[in-house]
Amino acid sequence: MNHAHNENEPAPSRRRPLMIGLVGLLALMAAGCSGAGPQTALNPEGPIGRTIDDLWELVFILATIVFVIVQVALFYTIVRYRARKDDDGEPVQVHGNTRLEITWTIIPVVILAAIAYPTVKGIFDVRAIPQGEDVLQVQVTGHQWWWEFEYVDLEDETGRTLVTANELYIPEDTEVNLTMTSADVIHSFWVPVLAGKRDVVPNRVSNLTLIADDPTPPDAPHPGQCAEYCGLAHADMRFKVHVRSQVDFDAWVEDQLAPAQLPTEGAAAAGYAAFGTCVACHNATVSGPDGIEDIGPVRTIEVDGVTFTSSLAPDLTHFGGRATFGSGTFENNREHLAQWLANPADLKPMRPELNDIEAGRILGMPNFNLSDDDINNLIALLEGWD
Amino acid sequence: MTSQTAPVEAQEHHDVRPIRKAAMWVFLGSEAMFFGSMIATFLLYRNNTADGPGSEIFDIPFTSASSFVLLMSSLTMVLAHNAFEKRDGRGTRIWLAATALLGITFLAGQIYEFTEFVDKGLTLSTSSFGSSFYMLTGFHGAHVAIGIVMLLAMFFLSLEGRLHEERGLNVELVGLYWHFVDIVWIVIFTVVYLLQA
Amino acid sequence: MVLDTNKDLAEPKGIWSWITTVDHKRIGLMYGVTALVAFFVAGLEALLIRLQLTTANGTVLSADAYNQLFTMHGLTMLLVVVMPVGAAFMNYFIPLHIGARDVAFPRANAFSYWLFLFSTIMLLSSFVLGGAPDGGWFGYAPLSTQLDEFVRMDYYAIGAQLLGIASIMASANFIATVFTMRAPGMTLMRVPVFTWMAVVVSFLLIFSLPIFGVGLFQMFFDRNFGTQFFGGGGDPLLWQHLFWLFGHPEVYVLILPAMGIVSEVFPTFSRKPLFGYPFVVFSGIAIGFMGFGVWAHHMYTAGLGPVAEAGFGIATMMIAVPTGVKIFNWIGTMWGGKVRFELPMMFAIGFVSLFVIGGLSGVLHSVVPSDYQQHDSYFVVAHFHYVLFGGGVFGYVAGAYYWYPKWTGRFLDEKLGRWHFWLMLLGFNLTFAPMHILGLNGMARRTYRYPEGLGWEFWNQVATVGSFLIGISFLFFAWNLIRSRKNGRVAGNDPWDGRTLEWSIPSPPPVHNFDEIPVVEHVDDFWHRKYATDEDGRAVRMPDVTGGTLAAETTTGDDGEANRGSPEDMHMPSPSYYPIVAAFGVMVTGYGLIYIPVGWVAAGVGLLITLWGFFGWSLEPVTRDAHHD
């Protein structure tokens, strides 16, 4: 886009840099609209995402206009006023022009003031916390390196709330209010097709509103990920947002609130025997001959008057029904699960050797040196808990 | 200017004092931001006392006394500078020593106070209140200590007859530094001790 | 070590002369060489990062290695490359621009350099001493205070602190220099724009670094003494505020000297004065002031609340205004001029073109709801590389091509330079333009890998190709720098027909800079000694100037001091080994602190060495000659 001038070359025409610049710009913009995958911010699937995207489009167009004007001015000037071989004269030694200075100070101020208004309005719109009975309340606890979700208003008969991990189900066309905190370091919750991101901070409560237009296909939920560097496996701290019709969502809730069945025979039963290792950190709600039992450690943290579930590891009650594991990073299938149980660090970088359960610091799942049999049995157990 | 040979820097026969004063003022500007940030941190955490003590452990009369001591040291500092300007070596040394002594008294008072607070359960790690309190007053005390070192250095140089204007250990510059440290203490005393929200 | 004055004026030789130098020109060159080497180190780190990200689920680097590399790439580029490159230029040219023989405190100047070098060595040594810092260059707490099993972030806390101390001292030095040591007649509004920007930068550092320093102490205490500044009962956001109160002015520290360079290059190669000199100066000052009021635009998603977010958003938009003023004035400088496309000018034009793109993406960030999507995505990475590389690096490279003849007496090679320019321009745009797209398509920053199926592979591959082109272009540059010292075309005093005072003295300049301190009557004073203007306002060369040096316009001052220039009157500061001793002591103290409790001994030893250095320095005369006892 820049044309240097060698004395011996013929002078480039004025049009050429302009044409190249414009073509390049158009190519770039066209290219920009390509490569837009399921995690793009440019094709929003909900009203909040659209508010943001509409504002973006307005400002982007203005910025592009300014860009074109300035680049054209720059290149026009260097082409028109380039030193020519035959020209021995000296230019007039102009020092400035106060009127011009004032003009090109005021015009940008005016343009910026124009975009300031929709900007401020957008802030208040997006930041508003939805109120009312129809809002679905979900509490989010960020951990290194997974997401914990608690549907605080959805309980079973005994008062147990719906707790799950990494896969967030929401009904279509509904205001969902996420109330969030972190159990350890700062994270950030970001599902670009639905909304902007919001930091998840220890010792603080933050809110984010999600509204999704339409249900997602079962194999194509909206992808999201942690967007504040949180250590070793930050890149692998992902999650999925599944959108369901209200009917389907209610059915999902009912399934989730039901306990897992204690297996009585076969590989699954053997898996349950081995499961004792897991409940040092993991939770499950299991229904057996003695009734319904919550196994695994229960922890909560209190921040600004809000009580958050803060488990050591994801709840496994309905693990089999999740499409992914490892915080949305791996497809939930036999092969991956076998690799994971054999040595979690093979799949996801973690620091379990630094775990300090009393202090509440969990930096990953250790390698328990499980036998192949144990692994197969555990897989059978977890597959049955869907 | 005096009858002594004019001091010399990289420029020909320039008086270096404006240059050094400019630098000292700039340095004090950065120190103001340094202490300002710590004061802001304290203000943020003044009520984060966790299970430990809060501002009720302050002994206002005692700290008022040591604040007075530090304030007086600014007076003696002015007198020291005055004497130096008048080429009164003996007077300079007396008042420099007095300033240093008052500074040492102040620090002794701080140390006594801190040991009392630790006894009563307030340490660096007790709470955010403790952390920010000790950091602020600790760095201030360190600045006082460095000032005392400079005062004593000038005292001994003066004894040897080597305290000329062109030395880096210019009495006026140290005076500026010392007054600044005193002003910071006045702010700390007011914000931390007197204004208990 | 008593040297007589005449020997002081001869150019000293040998390693010891470099170790004990207090000459601002040598110190500037040392800063420059160190920064260039560090640039290659940080560039290598970047290439490794790019290799890892070329494919989805890349396996070139482990997560741990990647996290250290991106942290160190940022830290090195910002604190060890771009800031010191600015310091290099400021060291060399502030005294020359104002007609002085050195800076206000030459030994402090040397101390700043040695402390910078030793701190850099300390920081880089962490790679082989257990691991480099891995908390990001921004070191957000409580991640940065979480793991005291590793000393990595202690290297960060101490290393950045020491670098900051070096910068604060240098800034005080430069401010004192410009405010008290200008040549007669050199009013502030006749000071070249580059030096003006250096003053603004110095004030920014004086006021912002201490805030960062407090944060770093708090991080160090949280990590080592159990304090609760950011964890326990503390608020993690405190760190962010303290960091960005420094971090935002810091980016203006990085760019303003480059803008200053461009403000020198454009007039020289347009053969016209800088258009709107006072407006360019005042917009630089405005940017400095406003730079302190926008820090929380790095925190829009952190939980400031809508009112604060709106306030900072509007303030951030407004910073675009003085920046635009500069750009328009640069274009106005060329307008009606005779533009010569020498290499410095090509890079300077590249600066303007690319900086505009970066500035506009910055305005897009300032639209707060949009930033809720852009923050922590590759869109931000694109933005700051456009302003810091497309802007900053292009500007500093322009300065190198512009002033290399002054440093060495020879031109950089034209052909190698053009290869450098075009490869760098192409490579830079190929690397960073796609990142705008990647960011908008949801790719998050600081991630060691990304999955398939999100559409990110293609643009990542393009970016990797571009990054290697950048690397190759810098090989051309390095080769040019080394080779041209002996083989370059001889340049003489004033190879570009320049406008400012540095072109009035030989290339390279003598130790004492000016034979006679000039008496200044105009901005662009040197130009006015060469050119008058005719009735149309066009420049007309005056015939009576020989060899490009100033005609001897000695005036007799009030005290009868007419003899400027005789050796007896030139008191150059003598070399000293105390600065390097003191700096070394500080480094030892730093290492000790990183490894406490075992390190307390080393810290104590380091403190003693430092005190020895400072005391020796205080008691040693600036210039050893017959005037002093």
PDB file of N, CA, C and O in Angstrom, chain A residues 158 160 259-264 272 285-295:
ATOM      1  N   THR A 158     -36.838 -32.794  48.069  1.00  0.00           N
ATOM      2  CA  THR A 158     -36.100 -32.703  49.338  1.00  0.00           C
ATOM      3  C   THR A 158     -35.367 -31.376  49.478  1.00  0.00           C
ATOM      4  O   THR A 158     -34.668 -31.155  50.467  1.00  0.00           O
ATOM      5  N   ARG A 160     -33.014 -30.299  47.313  1.00  0.00           N
ATOM      6  CA  ARG A 160     -31.728 -30.267  46.638  1.00  0.00           C
ATOM      7  C   ARG A 160     -31.870 -29.445  45.366  1.00  0.00           C
ATOM      8  O   ARG A 160     -32.771 -29.672  44.566  1.00  0.00           O
ATOM      9  N   PRO A 259     -32.041 -38.596  41.092  1.00  0.00           N
ATOM     10  CA  PRO A 259     -30.719 -39.111  41.472  1.00  0.00           C
ATOM     11  C   PRO A 259     -30.239 -40.166  40.486  1.00  0.00           C
ATOM     12  O   PRO A 259     -31.012 -40.702  39.704  1.00  0.00           O
ATOM     13  N   ALA A 260     -28.942 -40.453  40.543  1.00  0.00           N
ATOM     14  CA  ALA A 260     -28.386 -41.551  39.741  1.00  0.00           C
ATOM     15  C   ALA A 260     -28.742 -42.867  40.434  1.00  0.00           C
ATOM     16  O   ALA A 260     -28.894 -42.918  41.648  1.00  0.00           O
ATOM     17  N   GLN A 261     -28.864 -43.895  39.644  1.00  0.00           N
ATOM     18  CA  GLN A 261     -29.219 -45.195  40.216  1.00  0.00           C
ATOM     19  C   GLN A 261     -27.970 -45.957  40.594  1.00  0.00           C
ATOM     20  O   GLN A 261     -27.017 -46.056  39.823  1.00  0.00           O
ATOM     21  N   LEU A 262     -27.969 -46.483  41.812  1.00  0.00           N
ATOM     22  CA  LEU A 262     -26.832 -47.271  42.272  1.00  0.00           C
ATOM     23  C   LEU A 262     -26.859 -48.603  41.538  1.00  0.00           C
ATOM     24  O   LEU A 262     -27.817 -49.360  41.662  1.00  0.00           O
ATOM     25  N   PRO A 263     -25.821 -48.911  40.753  1.00  0.00           N
ATOM     26  CA  PRO A 263     -25.863 -50.158  39.979  1.00  0.00           C
ATOM     27  C   PRO A 263     -25.648 -51.357  40.903  1.00  0.00           C
ATOM     28  O   PRO A 263     -24.896 -51.302  41.881  1.00  0.00           O
ATOM     29  N   THR A 264     -26.325 -52.446  40.572  1.00  0.00           N
ATOM     30  CA  THR A 264     -26.260 -53.604  41.457  1.00  0.00           C
ATOM     31  C   THR A 264     -25.486 -54.770  40.850  1.00  0.00           C
ATOM     32  O   THR A 264     -25.185 -55.735  41.537  1.00  0.00           O
ATOM     33  N   TYR A 272     -18.707 -48.842  40.686  1.00  0.00           N
ATOM     34  CA  TYR A 272     -19.143 -48.087  41.870  1.00  0.00           C
ATOM     35  C   TYR A 272     -18.252 -48.381  43.064  1.00  0.00           C
ATOM     36  O   TYR A 272     -17.996 -47.524  43.901  1.00  0.00           O
ATOM     37  N   THR A 285     -25.298 -37.611  43.529  1.00  0.00           N
ATOM     38  CA  THR A 285     -26.515 -37.924  44.304  1.00  0.00           C
ATOM     39  C   THR A 285     -27.016 -39.270  43.826  1.00  0.00           C
ATOM     40  O   THR A 285     -27.399 -39.419  42.657  1.00  0.00           O
ATOM     41  N   VAL A 286     -26.934 -40.262  44.701  1.00  0.00           N
ATOM     42  CA  VAL A 286     -27.161 -41.644  44.269  1.00  0.00           C
ATOM     43  C   VAL A 286     -28.342 -42.236  45.033  1.00  0.00           C
ATOM     44  O   VAL A 286     -28.464 -42.057  46.239  1.00  0.00           O
ATOM     45  N   SER A 287     -29.175 -42.943  44.285  1.00  0.00           N
ATOM     46  CA  SER A 287     -30.328 -43.592  44.914  1.00  0.00           C
ATOM     47  C   SER A 287     -30.084 -45.088  44.978  1.00  0.00           C
ATOM     48  O   SER A 287     -29.838 -45.743  43.965  1.00  0.00           O
ATOM     49  N   GLY A 288     -30.125 -45.634  46.195  1.00  0.00           N
ATOM     50  CA  GLY A 288     -29.889 -47.059  46.367  1.00  0.00           C
ATOM     51  C   GLY A 288     -30.899 -47.657  47.313  1.00  0.00           C
ATOM     52  O   GLY A 288     -31.920 -47.036  47.620  1.00  0.00           O
ATOM     53  N   PRO A 289     -30.579 -48.853  47.792  1.00  0.00           N
ATOM     54  CA  PRO A 289     -31.521 -49.516  48.705  1.00  0.00           C
ATOM     55  C   PRO A 289     -31.751 -48.724  49.993  1.00  0.00           C
ATOM     56  O   PRO A 289     -32.813 -48.802  50.598  1.00  0.00           O
ATOM     57  N   ASP A 290     -30.774 -47.955  50.405  1.00  0.00           N
ATOM     58  CA  ASP A 290     -30.941 -47.165  51.636  1.00  0.00           C
ATOM     59  C   ASP A 290     -31.534 -45.797  51.382  1.00  0.00           C
ATOM     60  O   ASP A 290     -31.540 -44.951  52.281  1.00  0.00           O
ATOM     61  N   GLY A 291     -31.973 -45.554  50.199  1.00  0.00           N
ATOM     62  CA  GLY A 291     -32.549 -44.234  49.913  1.00  0.00           C
ATOM     63  C   GLY A 291     -31.580 -43.381  49.108  1.00  0.00           C
ATOM     64  O   GLY A 291     -30.624 -43.878  48.526  1.00  0.00           O
ATOM     65  N   ILE A 292     -31.866 -42.098  49.108  1.00  0.00           N
ATOM     66  CA  ILE A 292     -31.062 -41.179  48.288  1.00  0.00           C
ATOM     67  C   ILE A 292     -29.945 -40.611  49.153  1.00  0.00           C
ATOM     68  O   ILE A 292     -30.166 -40.150  50.275  1.00  0.00           O
ATOM     69  N   GLU A 293     -28.756 -40.665  48.602  1.00  0.00           N
ATOM     70  CA  GLU A 293     -27.601 -40.233  49.377  1.00  0.00           C
ATOM     71  C   GLU A 293     -26.761 -39.260  48.551  1.00  0.00           C
ATOM     72  O   GLU A 293     -26.545 -39.465  47.362  1.00  0.00           O
ATOM     73  N   ASP A 294     -26.299 -38.204  49.232  1.00  0.00           N
ATOM     74  CA  ASP A 294     -25.325 -37.300  48.581  1.00  0.00           C
ATOM     75  C   ASP A 294     -23.942 -37.748  48.974  1.00  0.00           C
ATOM     76  O   ASP A 294     -23.587 -37.718  50.151  1.00  0.00           O
ATOM     77  N   ILE A 295     -23.161 -38.166  47.991  1.00  0.00           N
ATOM     78  CA  ILE A 295     -21.788 -38.548  48.318  1.00  0.00           C
ATOM     79  C   ILE A 295     -20.817 -37.504  47.784  1.00  0.00           C
ATOM     80  O   ILE A 295     -21.089 -36.823  46.807  1.00  0.00           O
TER      81      ILE A 295
END
